[in-house]
PDB file of C-alpha atoms in Angstrom:
ATOM      1  CA  MET Y   1    -136.897  57.012  27.104  1.00 74.00           C
ATOM      2  CA  GLU Y   2    -136.568  53.612  28.690  1.00 79.00           C
ATOM      3  CA  VAL Y   3    -134.819  53.537  32.049  1.00 75.00           C
ATOM      4  CA  LYS Y   4    -132.917  50.383  32.889  1.00 74.00           C
ATOM      5  CA  VAL Y   5    -132.331  49.458  36.494  1.00 77.00           C
ATOM      6  CA  LYS Y   6    -128.847  48.101  37.055  1.00 77.00           C
ATOM      7  CA  SER Y   7    -127.381  47.078  40.371  1.00 82.00           C
ATOM      8  CA  VAL Y   8    -123.913  48.202  41.333  1.00 84.00           C
ATOM      9  CA  GLU Y   9    -121.359  45.396  41.391  1.00 88.00           C
ATOM     10  CA  LEU Y  10    -118.632  45.133  44.014  1.00 91.00           C
ATOM     11  CA  ILE Y  11    -115.945  45.525  41.355  1.00 90.00           C
ATOM     12  CA  GLU Y  12    -117.434  48.931  40.450  1.00 91.00           C
ATOM     13  CA  LEU Y  13    -117.203  50.059  44.065  1.00 92.00           C
ATOM     14  CA  PHE Y  14    -113.631  48.800  44.283  1.00 92.00           C
ATOM     15  CA  TYR Y  15    -112.823  50.639  41.055  1.00 92.00           C
ATOM     16  CA  ASP Y  16    -114.147  53.868  42.557  1.00 93.00           C
ATOM     17  CA  LEU Y  17    -112.129  53.237  45.705  1.00 94.00           C
ATOM     18  CA  ILE Y  18    -108.942  52.954  43.659  1.00 94.00           C
ATOM     19  CA  PHE Y  19    -109.649  56.390  42.206  1.00 92.00           C
ATOM     20  CA  VAL Y  20    -110.167  57.730  45.727  1.00 93.00           C
ATOM     21  CA  TYR Y  21    -106.647  56.441  46.425  1.00 94.00           C
ATOM     22  CA  ALA Y  22    -105.360  58.213  43.290  1.00 92.00           C
ATOM     23  CA  ILE Y  23    -107.000  61.476  44.332  1.00 91.00           C
ATOM     24  CA  SER Y  24    -105.561  61.165  47.842  1.00 91.00           C
ATOM     25  CA  LYS Y  25    -102.098  60.773  46.287  1.00 91.00           C
ATOM     26  CA  LEU Y  26    -102.842  63.811  44.146  1.00 89.00           C
ATOM     27  CA  THR Y  27    -103.116  66.002  47.223  1.00 87.00           C
ATOM     28  CA  SER Y  28     -99.343  65.686  47.663  1.00 84.00           C
ATOM     29  CA  LEU Y  29     -99.001  68.255  44.863  1.00 82.00           C
ATOM     30  CA  VAL Y  30    -100.621  70.955  47.009  1.00 84.00           C
ATOM     31  CA  SER Y  31     -99.720  69.788  50.499  1.00 81.00           C
ATOM     32  CA  LYS Y  32     -96.645  71.999  50.933  1.00 77.00           C
ATOM     33  CA  PRO Y  33     -97.598  75.668  50.625  1.00 78.00           C
ATOM     34  CA  VAL Y  34     -94.767  78.184  50.459  1.00 80.00           C
ATOM     35  CA  GLY Y  35     -95.419  81.037  52.862  1.00 84.00           C
ATOM     36  CA  GLY Y  36     -99.009  79.887  53.266  1.00 82.00           C
ATOM     37  CA  ILE Y  37     -99.636  79.997  49.498  1.00 85.00           C
ATOM     38  CA  ILE Y  38     -99.666  77.140  47.029  1.00 84.00           C
ATOM     39  CA  PRO Y  39     -97.108  77.916  44.310  1.00 83.00           C
ATOM     40  CA  PRO Y  40     -98.762  78.583  40.932  1.00 83.00           C
ATOM     41  CA  TYR Y  41     -96.761  75.794  39.276  1.00 82.00           C
ATOM     42  CA  GLY Y  42     -97.866  73.297  41.930  1.00 81.00           C
ATOM     43  CA  PHE Y  43    -101.475  74.379  41.631  1.00 86.00           C
ATOM     44  CA  PHE Y  44    -101.330  74.148  37.827  1.00 87.00           C
ATOM     45  CA  ALA Y  45     -99.827  70.643  38.048  1.00 85.00           C
ATOM     46  CA  TYR Y  46    -102.560  69.703  40.529  1.00 89.00           C
ATOM     47  CA  LEU Y  47    -105.323  70.948  38.214  1.00 91.00           C
ATOM     48  CA  ILE Y  48    -103.981  69.248  35.100  1.00 89.00           C
ATOM     49  CA  THR Y  49    -103.322  65.969  36.888  1.00 89.00           C
ATOM     50  CA  SER Y  50    -106.728  65.973  38.571  1.00 92.00           C
ATOM     51  CA  PHE Y  51    -108.475  66.618  35.239  1.00 92.00           C
ATOM     52  CA  VAL Y  52    -106.584  63.703  33.678  1.00 89.00           C
ATOM     53  CA  ILE Y  53    -107.399  61.341  36.543  1.00 91.00           C
ATOM     54  CA  LEU Y  54    -111.064  62.318  36.702  1.00 92.00           C
ATOM     55  CA  GLN Y  55    -111.448  62.051  32.939  1.00 92.00           C
ATOM     56  CA  ALA Y  56    -109.989  58.544  32.975  1.00 90.00           C
ATOM     57  CA  TRP Y  57    -112.426  57.574  35.729  1.00 93.00           C
ATOM     58  CA  LEU Y  58    -115.304  59.081  33.761  1.00 93.00           C
ATOM     59  CA  TYR Y  59    -114.510  57.155  30.551  1.00 92.00           C
ATOM     60  CA  PHE Y  60    -114.565  53.764  32.254  1.00 92.00           C
ATOM     61  CA  THR Y  61    -117.553  54.586  34.475  1.00 92.00           C
ATOM     62  CA  ASN Y  62    -119.515  55.746  31.442  1.00 92.00           C
ATOM     63  CA  TYR Y  63    -118.727  52.472  29.683  1.00 92.00           C
ATOM     64  CA  VAL Y  64    -119.799  50.397  32.686  1.00 91.00           C
ATOM     65  CA  ASN Y  65    -123.026  52.345  33.164  1.00 88.00           C
ATOM     66  CA  ARG Y  66    -123.895  52.127  29.507  1.00 88.00           C
ATOM     67  CA  TYR Y  67    -122.677  48.720  28.335  1.00 87.00           C
ATOM     68  CA  GLY Y  68    -121.138  46.866  31.270  1.00 80.00           C
ATOM     69  CA  ARG Y  69    -122.511  43.333  31.560  1.00 85.00           C
ATOM     70  CA  TRP Y  70    -119.418  42.047  33.337  1.00 90.00           C
ATOM     71  CA  LYS Y  71    -118.322  39.430  30.874  1.00 91.00           C
ATOM     72  CA  TRP Y  72    -114.858  37.899  31.234  1.00 93.00           C
ATOM     73  CA  TYR Y  73    -113.237  40.610  29.119  1.00 93.00           C
ATOM     74  CA  ASP Y  74    -114.897  43.347  31.210  1.00 93.00           C
ATOM     75  CA  TYR Y  75    -113.330  41.851  34.336  1.00 94.00           C
ATOM     76  CA  ALA Y  76    -109.940  41.339  32.680  1.00 94.00           C
ATOM     77  CA  LEU Y  77    -109.721  44.866  31.277  1.00 94.00           C
ATOM     78  CA  ALA Y  78    -111.092  46.361  34.516  1.00 93.00           C
ATOM     79  CA  CYS Y  79    -108.271  44.638  36.419  1.00 94.00           C
ATOM     80  CA  VAL Y  80    -105.670  45.963  33.961  1.00 95.00           C
ATOM     81  CA  ASN Y  81    -107.316  49.374  34.287  1.00 94.00           C
ATOM     82  CA  MET Y  82    -107.189  49.287  38.102  1.00 94.00           C
ATOM     83  CA  ILE Y  83    -103.538  48.195  38.157  1.00 95.00           C
ATOM     84  CA  SER Y  84    -102.742  51.075  35.801  1.00 94.00           C
ATOM     85  CA  VAL Y  85    -104.514  53.534  38.097  1.00 92.00           C
ATOM     86  CA  ILE Y  86    -102.494  52.328  41.085  1.00 94.00           C
ATOM     87  CA  CYS Y  87     -99.232  52.606  39.118  1.00 93.00           C
ATOM     88  CA  MET Y  88    -100.223  56.029  37.857  1.00 91.00           C
ATOM     89  CA  ALA Y  89    -101.149  57.238  41.350  1.00 91.00           C
ATOM     90  CA  ASN Y  90     -97.850  56.040  42.780  1.00 92.00           C
ATOM     91  CA  THR Y  91     -95.910  58.163  40.273  1.00 91.00           C
ATOM     92  CA  ILE Y  92     -97.510  61.464  41.281  1.00 88.00           C
ATOM     93  CA  SER Y  93     -94.864  63.872  42.534  1.00 85.00           C
ATOM     94  CA  THR Y  94     -94.022  67.544  42.527  1.00 79.00           C
ATOM     95  CA  ASP Y  95     -91.149  66.933  40.115  1.00 82.00           C
ATOM     96  CA  TRP Y  96     -93.006  67.070  36.796  1.00 79.00           C
ATOM     97  CA  ALA Y  97     -89.987  66.005  34.735  1.00 83.00           C
ATOM     98  CA  THR Y  98     -89.566  62.708  36.567  1.00 85.00           C
ATOM     99  CA  MET Y  99     -93.319  62.176  36.865  1.00 84.00           C
ATOM    100  CA  ALA Y 100     -94.237  62.666  33.205  1.00 84.00           C
ATOM    101  CA  LEU Y 101     -93.230  59.362  31.595  1.00 89.00           C
ATOM    102  CA  PRO Y 102     -94.087  57.047  34.532  1.00 90.00           C
ATOM    103  CA  PHE Y 103     -97.453  58.838  34.820  1.00 90.00           C
ATOM    104  CA  ASP Y 104     -98.187  58.834  31.086  1.00 90.00           C
ATOM    105  CA  LEU Y 105     -97.512  55.140  30.421  1.00 94.00           C
ATOM    106  CA  PRO Y 106    -100.114  53.808  32.906  1.00 93.00           C
ATOM    107  CA  MET Y 107    -102.524  56.500  31.699  1.00 91.00           C
ATOM    108  CA  LEU Y 108    -102.037  55.297  28.133  1.00 94.00           C
ATOM    109  CA  ILE Y 109    -102.714  51.700  29.188  1.00 95.00           C
ATOM    110  CA  LEU Y 110    -105.751  52.856  31.144  1.00 92.00           C
ATOM    111  CA  LEU Y 111    -107.181  54.675  28.142  1.00 91.00           C
ATOM    112  CA  LEU Y 112    -106.375  51.789  25.792  1.00 94.00           C
ATOM    113  CA  THR Y 113    -108.433  49.432  27.963  1.00 94.00           C
ATOM    114  CA  VAL Y 114    -111.404  51.740  27.593  1.00 93.00           C
ATOM    115  CA  VAL Y 115    -110.865  52.004  23.822  1.00 93.00           C
ATOM    116  CA  ILE Y 116    -110.774  48.207  23.599  1.00 94.00           C
ATOM    117  CA  LEU Y 117    -113.992  47.901  25.609  1.00 93.00           C
ATOM    118  CA  TYR Y 118    -115.804  50.434  23.420  1.00 92.00           C
ATOM    119  CA  SER Y 119    -114.423  48.740  20.295  1.00 91.00           C
ATOM    120  CA  ILE Y 120    -115.763  45.375  21.425  1.00 91.00           C
ATOM    121  CA  GLN Y 121    -119.149  46.956  22.034  1.00 89.00           C
ATOM    122  CA  ALA Y 122    -119.117  48.704  18.644  1.00 88.00           C
ATOM    123  CA  LYS Y 123    -118.221  45.429  16.948  1.00 87.00           C
ATOM    124  CA  LYS Y 124    -121.116  43.682  18.743  1.00 85.00           C
ATOM    125  CA  GLU Y 125    -123.578  46.358  17.675  1.00 83.00           C
ATOM    126  CA  ASN Y 126    -122.134  46.642  14.159  1.00 80.00           C
ATOM    127  CA  SER Y 127    -122.089  50.376  14.773  1.00 69.00           C
ATOM    128  CA  MET Y 128    -118.600  50.772  13.391  1.00 61.00           C
ATOM    129  CA  VAL Y 129    -117.383  49.857   9.963  1.00 58.00           C
ATOM    130  CA  TRP Y 130    -113.830  48.667  10.603  1.00 54.00           C
ATOM    131  CA  GLY Y 131    -112.557  49.522   7.141  1.00 54.00           C
ATOM    132  CA  GLN Y 132    -113.620  53.140   7.582  1.00 55.00           C
ATOM    133  CA  VAL Y 133    -111.861  53.367  10.926  1.00 54.00           C
ATOM    134  CA  ILE Y 134    -108.591  52.181   9.391  1.00 52.00           C
ATOM    135  CA  GLN Y 135    -109.121  54.477   6.425  1.00 54.00           C
ATOM    136  CA  LEU Y 136    -109.811  57.507   8.643  1.00 53.00           C
ATOM    137  CA  SER Y 137    -106.691  56.888  10.724  1.00 52.00           C
ATOM    138  CA  PHE Y 138    -104.502  57.632   7.693  1.00 51.00           C
ATOM    139  CA  TYR Y 139    -106.000  61.070   7.045  1.00 51.00           C
TER     140      TYR Y 139
END
């Protein structure tokens, strides 16, 4: 197996820092224990939200580590991704009903940026037959 050495760019460090901000906002879900105990609903919301946030971070980081060459579209979609993370983090609250839609929309944008990046890479490598993708989406 060939190991490629790749330096870490400043934008990657900034991207990670934005997720640190999102995780710090996430702690608001468990910061108010009732009688010294975190309510089960609050803990469940914390777990689900943290899994979603960490998974989103993992998708983009995996792309960057594997394919990232920092072309113009990498920068553009990374910026859209980072703005989405900030918007998503600012919607985190203990009121799940009011948090759901404002949290889900930035998350959808965040995930779409990663899908676009992987699609560009697949198109470059001719590893995806576009007709089959469209055909499979109707099944």
